[in-house]
XYZ file of N, CA and C in Angstrom:
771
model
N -5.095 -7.909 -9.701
C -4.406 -6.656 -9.981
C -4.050 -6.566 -11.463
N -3.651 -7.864 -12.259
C -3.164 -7.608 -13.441
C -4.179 -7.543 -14.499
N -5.548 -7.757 -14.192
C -6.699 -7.707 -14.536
C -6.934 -6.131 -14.627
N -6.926 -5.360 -13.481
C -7.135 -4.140 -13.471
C -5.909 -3.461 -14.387
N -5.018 -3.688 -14.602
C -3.522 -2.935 -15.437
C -4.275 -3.058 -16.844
N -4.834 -4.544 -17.360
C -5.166 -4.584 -18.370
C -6.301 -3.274 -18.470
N -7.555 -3.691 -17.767
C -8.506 -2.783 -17.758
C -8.081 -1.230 -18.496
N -7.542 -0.555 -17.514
C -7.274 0.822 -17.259
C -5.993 0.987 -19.060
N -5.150 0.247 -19.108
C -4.262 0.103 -20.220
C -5.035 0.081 -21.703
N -6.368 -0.689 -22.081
C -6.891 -0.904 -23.155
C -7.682 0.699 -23.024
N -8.302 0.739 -22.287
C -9.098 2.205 -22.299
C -8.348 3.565 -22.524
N -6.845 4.028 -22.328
C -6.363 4.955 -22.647
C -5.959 4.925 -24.106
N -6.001 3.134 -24.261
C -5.497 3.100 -25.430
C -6.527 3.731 -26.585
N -7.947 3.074 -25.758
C -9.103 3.239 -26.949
C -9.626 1.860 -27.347
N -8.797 0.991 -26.254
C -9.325 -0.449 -27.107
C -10.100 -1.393 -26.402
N -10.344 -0.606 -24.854
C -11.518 -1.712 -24.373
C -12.802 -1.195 -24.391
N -13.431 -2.031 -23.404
C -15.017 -1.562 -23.284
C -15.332 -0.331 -22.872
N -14.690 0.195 -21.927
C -14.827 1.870 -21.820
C -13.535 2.733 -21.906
N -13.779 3.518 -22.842
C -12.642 4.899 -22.993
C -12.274 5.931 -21.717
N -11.340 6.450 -22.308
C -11.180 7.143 -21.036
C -10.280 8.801 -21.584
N -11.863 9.049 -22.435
C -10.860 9.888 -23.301
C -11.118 11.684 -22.093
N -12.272 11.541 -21.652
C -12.513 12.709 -20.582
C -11.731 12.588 -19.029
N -11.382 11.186 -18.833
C -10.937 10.838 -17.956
C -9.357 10.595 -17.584
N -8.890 11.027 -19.001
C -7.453 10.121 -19.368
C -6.623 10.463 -17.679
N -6.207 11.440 -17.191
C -5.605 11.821 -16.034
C -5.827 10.547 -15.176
N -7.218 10.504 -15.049
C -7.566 9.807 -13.633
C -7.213 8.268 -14.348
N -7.549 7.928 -15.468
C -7.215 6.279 -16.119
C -5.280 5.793 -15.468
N -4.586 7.215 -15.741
C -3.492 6.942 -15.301
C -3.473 6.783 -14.143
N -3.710 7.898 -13.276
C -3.675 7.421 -11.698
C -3.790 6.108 -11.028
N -5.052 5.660 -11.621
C -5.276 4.254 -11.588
C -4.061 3.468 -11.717
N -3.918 3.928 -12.774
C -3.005 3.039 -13.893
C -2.038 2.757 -13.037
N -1.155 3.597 -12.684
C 0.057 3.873 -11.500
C 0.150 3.043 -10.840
N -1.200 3.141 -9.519
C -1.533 2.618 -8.745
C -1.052 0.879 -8.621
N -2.201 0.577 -9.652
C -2.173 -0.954 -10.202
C -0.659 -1.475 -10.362
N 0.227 -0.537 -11.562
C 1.255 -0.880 -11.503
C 2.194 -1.087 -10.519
N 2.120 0.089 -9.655
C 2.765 -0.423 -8.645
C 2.750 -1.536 -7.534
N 1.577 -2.019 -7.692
C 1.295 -2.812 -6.554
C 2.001 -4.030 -7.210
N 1.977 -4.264 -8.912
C 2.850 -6.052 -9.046
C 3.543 -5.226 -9.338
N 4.997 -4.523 -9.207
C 6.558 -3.961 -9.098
C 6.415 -3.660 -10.376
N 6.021 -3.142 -11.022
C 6.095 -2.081 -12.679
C 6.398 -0.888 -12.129
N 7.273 -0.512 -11.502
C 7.289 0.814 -11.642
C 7.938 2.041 -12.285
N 8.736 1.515 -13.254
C 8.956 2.429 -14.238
C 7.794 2.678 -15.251
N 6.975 1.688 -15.257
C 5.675 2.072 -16.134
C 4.864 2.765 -15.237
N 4.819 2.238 -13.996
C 4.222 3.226 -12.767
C 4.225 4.849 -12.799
N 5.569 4.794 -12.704
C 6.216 6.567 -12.775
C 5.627 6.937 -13.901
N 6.090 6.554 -15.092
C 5.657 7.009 -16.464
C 3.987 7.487 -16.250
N 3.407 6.655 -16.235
C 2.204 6.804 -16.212
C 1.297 8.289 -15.087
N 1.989 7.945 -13.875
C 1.574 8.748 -13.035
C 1.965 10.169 -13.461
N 3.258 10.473 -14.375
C 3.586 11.616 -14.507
C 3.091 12.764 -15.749
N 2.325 11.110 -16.281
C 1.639 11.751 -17.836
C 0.164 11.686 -17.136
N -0.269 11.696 -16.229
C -1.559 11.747 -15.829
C -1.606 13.339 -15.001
N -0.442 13.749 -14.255
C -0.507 14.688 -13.496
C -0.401 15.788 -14.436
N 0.697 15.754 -15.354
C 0.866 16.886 -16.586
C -0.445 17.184 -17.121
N -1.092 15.917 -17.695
C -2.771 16.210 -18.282
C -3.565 17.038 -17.331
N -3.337 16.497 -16.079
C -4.370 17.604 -14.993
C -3.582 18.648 -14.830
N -2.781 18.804 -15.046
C -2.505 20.301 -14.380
C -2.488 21.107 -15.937
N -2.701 20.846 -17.157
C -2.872 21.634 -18.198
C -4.662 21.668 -18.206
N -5.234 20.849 -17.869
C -6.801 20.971 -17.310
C -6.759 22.266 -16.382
N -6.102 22.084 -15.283
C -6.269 23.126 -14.069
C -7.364 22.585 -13.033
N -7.630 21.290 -13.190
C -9.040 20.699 -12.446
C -8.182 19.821 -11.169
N -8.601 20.965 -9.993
C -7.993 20.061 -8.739
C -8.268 19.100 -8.278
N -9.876 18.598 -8.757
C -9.484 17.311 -8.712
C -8.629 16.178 -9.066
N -8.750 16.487 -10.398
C -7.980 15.492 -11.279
C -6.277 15.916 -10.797
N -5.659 16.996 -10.685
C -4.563 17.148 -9.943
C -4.571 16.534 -8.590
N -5.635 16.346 -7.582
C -5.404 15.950 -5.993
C -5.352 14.285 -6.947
N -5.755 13.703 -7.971
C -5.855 12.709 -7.894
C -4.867 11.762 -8.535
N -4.184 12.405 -9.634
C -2.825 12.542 -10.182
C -1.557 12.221 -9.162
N -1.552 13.475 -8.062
C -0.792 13.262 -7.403
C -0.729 12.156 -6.005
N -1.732 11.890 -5.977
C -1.883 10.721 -4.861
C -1.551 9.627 -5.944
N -1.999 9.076 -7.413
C -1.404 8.019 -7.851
C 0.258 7.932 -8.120
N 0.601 8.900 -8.093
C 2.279 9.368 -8.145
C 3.180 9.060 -7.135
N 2.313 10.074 -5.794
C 2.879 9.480 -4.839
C 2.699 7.832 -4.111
N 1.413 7.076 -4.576
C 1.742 5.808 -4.345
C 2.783 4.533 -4.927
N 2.724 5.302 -6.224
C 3.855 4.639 -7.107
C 5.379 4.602 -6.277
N 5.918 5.566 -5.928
C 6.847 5.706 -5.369
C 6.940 5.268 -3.869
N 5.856 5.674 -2.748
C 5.596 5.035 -1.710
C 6.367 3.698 -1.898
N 5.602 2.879 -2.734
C 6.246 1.429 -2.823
C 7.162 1.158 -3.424
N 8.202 1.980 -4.459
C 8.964 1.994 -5.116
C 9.957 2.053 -3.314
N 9.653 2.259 -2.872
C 10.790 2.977 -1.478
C 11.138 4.632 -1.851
N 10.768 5.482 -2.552
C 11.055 6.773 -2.373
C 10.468 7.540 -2.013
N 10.752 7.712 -0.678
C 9.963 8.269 0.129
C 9.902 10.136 0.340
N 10.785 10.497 -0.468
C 10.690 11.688 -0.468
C 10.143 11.935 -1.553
N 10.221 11.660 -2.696
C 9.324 12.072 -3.397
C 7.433 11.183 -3.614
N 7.666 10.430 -2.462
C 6.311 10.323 -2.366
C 5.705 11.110 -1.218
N 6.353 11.275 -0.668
C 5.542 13.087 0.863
C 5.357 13.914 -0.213
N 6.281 14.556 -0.968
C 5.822 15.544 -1.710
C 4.574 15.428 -2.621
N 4.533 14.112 -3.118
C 3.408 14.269 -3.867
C 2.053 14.189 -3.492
N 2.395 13.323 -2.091
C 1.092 13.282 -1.385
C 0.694 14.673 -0.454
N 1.580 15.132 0.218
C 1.234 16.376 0.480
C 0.594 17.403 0.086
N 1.373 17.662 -1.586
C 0.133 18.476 -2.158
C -1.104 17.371 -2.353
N -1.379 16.734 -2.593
C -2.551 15.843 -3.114
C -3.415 16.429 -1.590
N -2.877 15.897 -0.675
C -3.831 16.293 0.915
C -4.257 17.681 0.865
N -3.496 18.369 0.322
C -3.790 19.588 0.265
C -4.825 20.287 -0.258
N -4.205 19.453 -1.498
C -5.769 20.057 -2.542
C -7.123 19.739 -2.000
N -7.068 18.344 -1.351
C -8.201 17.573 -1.326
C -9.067 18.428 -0.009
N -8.470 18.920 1.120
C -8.676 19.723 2.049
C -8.926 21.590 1.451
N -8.489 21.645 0.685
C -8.484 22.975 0.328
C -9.770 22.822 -0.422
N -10.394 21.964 -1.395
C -11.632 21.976 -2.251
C -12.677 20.843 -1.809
N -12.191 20.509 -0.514
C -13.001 19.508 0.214
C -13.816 18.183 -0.301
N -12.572 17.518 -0.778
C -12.662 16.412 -2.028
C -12.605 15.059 -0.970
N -13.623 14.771 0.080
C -13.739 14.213 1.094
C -13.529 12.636 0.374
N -13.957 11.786 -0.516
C -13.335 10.724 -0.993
C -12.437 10.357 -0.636
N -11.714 11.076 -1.190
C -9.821 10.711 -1.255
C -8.849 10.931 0.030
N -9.296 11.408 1.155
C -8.946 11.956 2.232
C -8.362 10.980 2.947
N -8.980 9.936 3.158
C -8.852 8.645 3.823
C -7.397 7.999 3.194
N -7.370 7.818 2.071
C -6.555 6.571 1.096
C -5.149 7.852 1.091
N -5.240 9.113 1.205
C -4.306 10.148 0.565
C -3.671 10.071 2.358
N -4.489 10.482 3.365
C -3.605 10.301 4.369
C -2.955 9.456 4.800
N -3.789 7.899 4.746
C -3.023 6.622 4.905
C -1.440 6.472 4.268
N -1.648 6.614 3.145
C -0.671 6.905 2.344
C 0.665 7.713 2.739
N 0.487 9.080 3.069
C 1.219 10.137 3.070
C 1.857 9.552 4.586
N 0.783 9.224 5.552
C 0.900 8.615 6.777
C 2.597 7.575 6.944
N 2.068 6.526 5.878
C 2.801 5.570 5.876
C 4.563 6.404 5.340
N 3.933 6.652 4.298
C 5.454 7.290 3.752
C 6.110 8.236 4.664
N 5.552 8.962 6.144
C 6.238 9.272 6.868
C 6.980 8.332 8.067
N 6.163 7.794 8.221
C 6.521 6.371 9.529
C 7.518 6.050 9.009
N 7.220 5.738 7.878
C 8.429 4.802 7.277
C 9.863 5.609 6.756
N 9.546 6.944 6.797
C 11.068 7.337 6.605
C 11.237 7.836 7.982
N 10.627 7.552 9.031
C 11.028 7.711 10.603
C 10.491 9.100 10.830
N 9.658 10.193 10.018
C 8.735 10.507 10.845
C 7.688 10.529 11.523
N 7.713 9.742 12.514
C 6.313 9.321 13.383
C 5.407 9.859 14.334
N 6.188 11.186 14.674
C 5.724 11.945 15.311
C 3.952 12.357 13.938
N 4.904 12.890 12.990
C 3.652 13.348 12.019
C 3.300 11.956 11.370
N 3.358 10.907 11.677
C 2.735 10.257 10.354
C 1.841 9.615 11.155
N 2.152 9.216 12.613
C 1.316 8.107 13.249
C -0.135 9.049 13.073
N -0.383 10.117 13.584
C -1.651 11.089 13.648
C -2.461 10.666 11.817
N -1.899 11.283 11.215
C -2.517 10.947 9.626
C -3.200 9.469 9.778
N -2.127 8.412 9.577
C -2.692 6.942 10.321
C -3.808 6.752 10.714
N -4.219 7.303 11.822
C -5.081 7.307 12.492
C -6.481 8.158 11.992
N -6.273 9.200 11.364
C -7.257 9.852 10.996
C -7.892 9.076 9.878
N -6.933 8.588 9.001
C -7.184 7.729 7.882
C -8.201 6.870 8.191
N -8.066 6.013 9.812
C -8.921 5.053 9.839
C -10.290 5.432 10.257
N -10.374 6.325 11.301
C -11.235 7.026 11.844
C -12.454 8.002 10.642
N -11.440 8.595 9.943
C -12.127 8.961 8.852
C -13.177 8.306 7.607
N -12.354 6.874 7.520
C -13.035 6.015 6.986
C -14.472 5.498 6.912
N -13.983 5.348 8.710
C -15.379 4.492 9.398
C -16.740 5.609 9.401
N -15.780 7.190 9.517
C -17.040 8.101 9.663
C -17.966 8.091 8.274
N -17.518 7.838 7.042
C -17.498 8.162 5.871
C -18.432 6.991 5.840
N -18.242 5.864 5.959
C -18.724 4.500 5.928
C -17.756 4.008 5.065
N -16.995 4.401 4.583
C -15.927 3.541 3.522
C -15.387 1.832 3.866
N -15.862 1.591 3.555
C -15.342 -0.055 3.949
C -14.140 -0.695 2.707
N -14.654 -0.381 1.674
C -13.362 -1.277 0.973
C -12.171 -0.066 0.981
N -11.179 -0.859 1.312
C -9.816 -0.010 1.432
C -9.485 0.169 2.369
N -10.532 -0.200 3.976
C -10.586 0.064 4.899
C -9.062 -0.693 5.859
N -9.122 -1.917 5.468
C -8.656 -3.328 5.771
C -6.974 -2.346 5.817
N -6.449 -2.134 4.484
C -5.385 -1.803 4.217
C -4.626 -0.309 5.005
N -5.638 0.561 5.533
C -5.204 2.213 6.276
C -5.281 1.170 7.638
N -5.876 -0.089 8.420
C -5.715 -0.634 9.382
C -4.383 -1.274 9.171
N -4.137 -1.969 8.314
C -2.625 -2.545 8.070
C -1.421 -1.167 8.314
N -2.088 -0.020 7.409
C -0.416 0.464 7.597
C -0.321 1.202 9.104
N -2.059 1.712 9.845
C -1.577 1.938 11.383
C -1.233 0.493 11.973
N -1.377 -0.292 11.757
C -0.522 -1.318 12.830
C 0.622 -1.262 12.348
N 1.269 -1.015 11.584
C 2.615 -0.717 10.813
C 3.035 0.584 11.278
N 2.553 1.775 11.601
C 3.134 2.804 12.400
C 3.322 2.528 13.561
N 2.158 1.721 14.054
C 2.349 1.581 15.425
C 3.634 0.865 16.253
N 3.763 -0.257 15.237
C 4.541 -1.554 15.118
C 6.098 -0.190 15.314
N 6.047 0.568 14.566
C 7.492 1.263 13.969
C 7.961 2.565 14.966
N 6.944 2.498 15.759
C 7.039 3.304 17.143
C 7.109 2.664 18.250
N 7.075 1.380 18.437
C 7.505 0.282 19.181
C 6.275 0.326 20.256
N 5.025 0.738 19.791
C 3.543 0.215 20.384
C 3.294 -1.172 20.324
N 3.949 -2.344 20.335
C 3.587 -3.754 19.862
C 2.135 -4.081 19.950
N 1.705 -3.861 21.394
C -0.206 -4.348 21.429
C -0.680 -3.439 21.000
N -0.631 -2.060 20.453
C -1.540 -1.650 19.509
C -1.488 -1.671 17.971
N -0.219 -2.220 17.774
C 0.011 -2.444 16.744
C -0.534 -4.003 16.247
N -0.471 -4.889 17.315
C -1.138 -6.195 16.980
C -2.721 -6.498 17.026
N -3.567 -5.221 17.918
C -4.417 -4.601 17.803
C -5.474 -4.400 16.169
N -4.317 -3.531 15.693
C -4.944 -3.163 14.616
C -4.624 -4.271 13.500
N -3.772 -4.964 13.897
C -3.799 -5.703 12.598
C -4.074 -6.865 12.293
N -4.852 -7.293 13.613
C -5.727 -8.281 13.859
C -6.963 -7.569 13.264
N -7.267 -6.706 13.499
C -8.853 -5.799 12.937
C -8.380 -5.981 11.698
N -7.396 -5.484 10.913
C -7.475 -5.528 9.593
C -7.573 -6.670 8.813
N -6.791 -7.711 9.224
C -7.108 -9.505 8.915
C -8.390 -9.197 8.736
N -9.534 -9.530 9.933
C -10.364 -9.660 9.949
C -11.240 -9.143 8.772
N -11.271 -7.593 8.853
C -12.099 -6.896 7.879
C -11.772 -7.284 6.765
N -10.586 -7.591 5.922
C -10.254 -7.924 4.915
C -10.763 -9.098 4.652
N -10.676 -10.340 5.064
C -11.506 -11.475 5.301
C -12.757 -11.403 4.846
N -13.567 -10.956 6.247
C -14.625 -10.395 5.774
C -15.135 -10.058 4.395
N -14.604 -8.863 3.797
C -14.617 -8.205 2.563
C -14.015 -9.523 1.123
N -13.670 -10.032 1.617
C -12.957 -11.380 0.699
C -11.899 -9.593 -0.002
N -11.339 -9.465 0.363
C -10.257 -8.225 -0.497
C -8.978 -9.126 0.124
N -8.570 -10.017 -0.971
C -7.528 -10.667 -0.932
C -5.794 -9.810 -0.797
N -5.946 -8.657 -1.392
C -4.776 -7.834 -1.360
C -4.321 -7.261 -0.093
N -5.502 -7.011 0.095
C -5.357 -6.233 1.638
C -5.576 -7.246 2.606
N -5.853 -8.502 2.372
C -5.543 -9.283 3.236
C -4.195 -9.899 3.279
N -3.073 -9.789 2.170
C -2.233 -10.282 2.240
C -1.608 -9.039 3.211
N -1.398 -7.866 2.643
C -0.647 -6.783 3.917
C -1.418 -7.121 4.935
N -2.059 -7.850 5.665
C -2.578 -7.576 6.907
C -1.762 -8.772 7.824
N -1.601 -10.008 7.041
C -0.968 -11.137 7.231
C 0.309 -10.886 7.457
N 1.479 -9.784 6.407
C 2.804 -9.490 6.548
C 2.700 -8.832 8.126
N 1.978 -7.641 7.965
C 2.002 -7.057 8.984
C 2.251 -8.093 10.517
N 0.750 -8.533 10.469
C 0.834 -9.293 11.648
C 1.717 -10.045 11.871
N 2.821 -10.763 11.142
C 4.033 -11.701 11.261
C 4.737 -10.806 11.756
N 5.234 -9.395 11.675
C 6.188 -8.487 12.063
C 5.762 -8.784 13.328
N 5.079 -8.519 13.665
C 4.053 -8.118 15.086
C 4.503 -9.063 16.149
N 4.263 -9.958 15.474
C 4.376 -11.529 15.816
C 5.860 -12.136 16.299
N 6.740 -11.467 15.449
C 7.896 -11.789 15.412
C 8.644 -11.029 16.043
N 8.161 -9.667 16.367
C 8.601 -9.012 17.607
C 8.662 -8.828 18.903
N 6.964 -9.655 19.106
C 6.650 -9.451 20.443
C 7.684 -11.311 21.449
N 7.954 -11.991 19.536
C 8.759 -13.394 20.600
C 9.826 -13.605 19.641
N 10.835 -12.728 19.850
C 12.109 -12.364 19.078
C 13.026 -13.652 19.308
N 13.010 -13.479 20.262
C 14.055 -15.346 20.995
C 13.253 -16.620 20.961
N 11.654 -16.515 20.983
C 11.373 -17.697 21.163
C 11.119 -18.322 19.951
N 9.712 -19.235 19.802
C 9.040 -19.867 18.545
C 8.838 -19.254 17.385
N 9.682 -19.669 16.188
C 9.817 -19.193 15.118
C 8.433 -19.349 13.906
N 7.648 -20.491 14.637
C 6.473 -21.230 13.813
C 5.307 -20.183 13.241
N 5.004 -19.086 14.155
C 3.864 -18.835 14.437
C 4.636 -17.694 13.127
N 5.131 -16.682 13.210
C 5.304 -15.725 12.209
C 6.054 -16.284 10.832
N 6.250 -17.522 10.916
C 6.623 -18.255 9.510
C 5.472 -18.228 8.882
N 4.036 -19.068 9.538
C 3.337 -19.336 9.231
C 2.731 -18.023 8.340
N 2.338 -16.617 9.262
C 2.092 -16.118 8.898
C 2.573 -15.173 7.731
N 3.792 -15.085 7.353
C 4.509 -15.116 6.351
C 4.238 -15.499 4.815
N 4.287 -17.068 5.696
C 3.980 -18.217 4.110
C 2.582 -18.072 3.639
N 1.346 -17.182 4.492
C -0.094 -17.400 4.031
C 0.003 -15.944 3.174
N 0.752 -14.974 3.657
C 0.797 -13.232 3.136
C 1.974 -13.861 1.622
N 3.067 -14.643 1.372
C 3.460 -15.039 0.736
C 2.309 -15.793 -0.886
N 1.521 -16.670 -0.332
C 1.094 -17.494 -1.341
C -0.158 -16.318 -1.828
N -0.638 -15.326 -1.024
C -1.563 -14.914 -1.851
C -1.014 -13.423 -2.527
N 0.230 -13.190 -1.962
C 0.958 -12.042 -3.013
C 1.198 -12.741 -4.067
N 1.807 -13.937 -4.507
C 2.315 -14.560 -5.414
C 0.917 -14.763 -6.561
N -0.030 -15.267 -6.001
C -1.123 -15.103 -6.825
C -1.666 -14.205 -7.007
N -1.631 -13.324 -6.834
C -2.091 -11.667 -6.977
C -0.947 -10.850 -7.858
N 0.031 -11.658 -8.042
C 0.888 -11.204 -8.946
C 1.310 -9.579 -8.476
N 1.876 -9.431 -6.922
C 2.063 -8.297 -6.225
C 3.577 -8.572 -5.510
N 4.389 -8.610 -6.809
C 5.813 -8.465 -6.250
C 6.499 -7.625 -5.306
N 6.215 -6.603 -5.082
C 6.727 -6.009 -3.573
C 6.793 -6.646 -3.322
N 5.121 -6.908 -2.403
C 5.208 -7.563 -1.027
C 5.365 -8.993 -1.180
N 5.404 -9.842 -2.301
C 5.878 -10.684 -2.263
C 7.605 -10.955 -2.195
N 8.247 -9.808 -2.778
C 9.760 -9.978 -1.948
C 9.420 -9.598 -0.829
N 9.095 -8.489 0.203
C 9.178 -8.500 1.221
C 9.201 -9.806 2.164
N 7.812 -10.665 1.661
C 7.817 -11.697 3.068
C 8.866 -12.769 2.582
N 9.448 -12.975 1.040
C 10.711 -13.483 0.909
C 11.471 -13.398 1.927
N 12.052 -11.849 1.769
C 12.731 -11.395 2.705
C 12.506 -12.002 4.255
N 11.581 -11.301 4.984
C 11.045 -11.692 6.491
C 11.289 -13.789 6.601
N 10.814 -14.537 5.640
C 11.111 -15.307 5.772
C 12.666 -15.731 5.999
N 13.179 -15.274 5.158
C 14.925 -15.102 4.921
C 15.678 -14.893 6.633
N 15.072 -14.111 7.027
C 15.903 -13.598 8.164
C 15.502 -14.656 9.154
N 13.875 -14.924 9.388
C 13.308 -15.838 10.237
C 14.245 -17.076 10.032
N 14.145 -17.568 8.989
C 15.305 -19.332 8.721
C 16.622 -18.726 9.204
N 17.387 -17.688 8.876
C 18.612 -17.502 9.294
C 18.963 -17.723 10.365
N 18.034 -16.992 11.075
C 18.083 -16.721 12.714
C 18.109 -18.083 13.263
N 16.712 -18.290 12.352
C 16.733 -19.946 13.576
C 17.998 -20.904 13.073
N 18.215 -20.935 12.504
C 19.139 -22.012 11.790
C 20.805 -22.002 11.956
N 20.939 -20.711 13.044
C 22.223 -20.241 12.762
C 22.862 -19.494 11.552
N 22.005 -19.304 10.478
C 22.648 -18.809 9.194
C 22.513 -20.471 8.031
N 22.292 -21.308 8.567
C 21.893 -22.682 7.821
C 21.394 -22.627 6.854
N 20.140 -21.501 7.244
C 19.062 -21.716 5.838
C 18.811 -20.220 5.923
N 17.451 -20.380 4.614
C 17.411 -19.187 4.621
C 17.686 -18.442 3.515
N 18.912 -18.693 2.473
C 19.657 -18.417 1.389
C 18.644 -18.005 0.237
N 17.594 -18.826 0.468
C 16.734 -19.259 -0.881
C 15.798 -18.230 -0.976
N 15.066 -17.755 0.109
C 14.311 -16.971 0.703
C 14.837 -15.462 0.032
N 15.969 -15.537 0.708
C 16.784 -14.224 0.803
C 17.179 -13.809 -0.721
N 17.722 -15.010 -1.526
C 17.527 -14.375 -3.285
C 16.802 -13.917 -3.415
N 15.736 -15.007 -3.241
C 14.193 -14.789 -3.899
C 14.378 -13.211 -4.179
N 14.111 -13.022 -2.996
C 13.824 -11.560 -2.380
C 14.440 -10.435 -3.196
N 15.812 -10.570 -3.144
C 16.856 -9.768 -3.806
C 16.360 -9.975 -5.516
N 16.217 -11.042 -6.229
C 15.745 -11.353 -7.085
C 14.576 -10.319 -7.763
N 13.486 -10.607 -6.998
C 12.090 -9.809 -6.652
C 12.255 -8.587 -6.797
């Protein structure tokens, strides 16, 4: 990931191997993107908001549907979830209105998630789903791994447990497959939730495990979210079992993160 920040960062600048002087909008989007995934997101925002201004003084809906989907992912993971519906909304919009079939997949997943997750599931689980379905029609395979992670994550958040462990066993897999280490780490968090729900009282081993494997390859991917997150998940897992014993270390981390 920090490979790609560099990438996209030297080219707006003018200083790597390819410019991005016709492209500058979409270099940001990117840009966003990337950032957000290792926790930059005040450079995130920044970026996404000087990419959307450039497209919308263009007037090119693409570069606007594409602006605003890097905007709204920035924030998605930032946790602001209202201003990431809004941005993804119009982004879906555009992309459906000028039939910008690419982006359809990654923009609903997205918009999807940011509803589940602020507890509308009625509308978000459907998006979810289209996301994946859409994919497979498309043939899209990379990116695929990750719209399977966040429907087992709607599913998971509507209290579907076996279809939620369902899908996020498929997404392991495909990610695997694909060697797409990122999206294999969300597939790993995921499945520990999964894991850890369906045996709340019993054996603590099995969703540690899976934890500590979504843990070591966020950390090397230099993808702080989700590397506090499974901080976190770990945190609560030691608490629980331990009586409150352990756990402490986890739980900075996290807060730290």
């Amino acid at each position: 990931v920090r490979g790609l920040v560099d990438f996209f960062e030297n080219g707006i600048a003018g200083d790597g191997p390819v410019r991005w002087d016709a492209g500058h909008a979409l270099a940001c989007s990117f840009l966003a993107r990337c950032l957000a995934e290792v926790g930059e997101f005040r450079e995130a925002l920044a970026y996404g908001e000087r990419g959307l201004a450039r497209a919308e003084k263009r007037g090119n809906p693409f570069q606007v549907a594409t602006t605003c989907f890097g905007l709204g992912y920035a924030y998605l993971f930032r946790g602001d979830f209202s201003n990431a519906i809004g941005n993804l909304r119009r982004a879906l919009a555009l992309i459906e209105a000028h039939d910008i079939g690419v982006f359809l997949p990654a923009t609903s997943a997205c918009l999807g998630l940011a509803l589940v997750r602020s507890g509308q599931r009625a509308e978000g689980l459907p998006l979810l789903d289209r996301a994946v379905r859409r994919a497979r029609f498309m043939g899209i395979s990379s990116g695929c791994g990750r719209f399977m992670a966040y429907l087992a994550e709607g599913y998971l958040l509507n209290g579907q447990v076996a279809e939620a462990r369902r899908w996020a066993e498929d997404a392991l897999e495909h990610a695997r497959d694909r060697r797409e280490a990122g999206h294999e780490a969300f597939a790993l968090r995921i499945l520990g939730d999964v894991v850890a729900r369906e045996d709340a009282a019993g054996n603590r081993q099995a969703p540690q495990a899976l934890y500590t494997d979504a843990l070591a390859l966020a950390c090397k991917l230099e993808m702080r979210p989700l590397a506090a997150l499974c901080h976190l998940r770990l945190g609560i897992l030691l608490a629980e079992d331990s009586g409150g014993r352990r756990g402490a270390d986890d739980l900075a981390r996290a807060v730290e993160m």
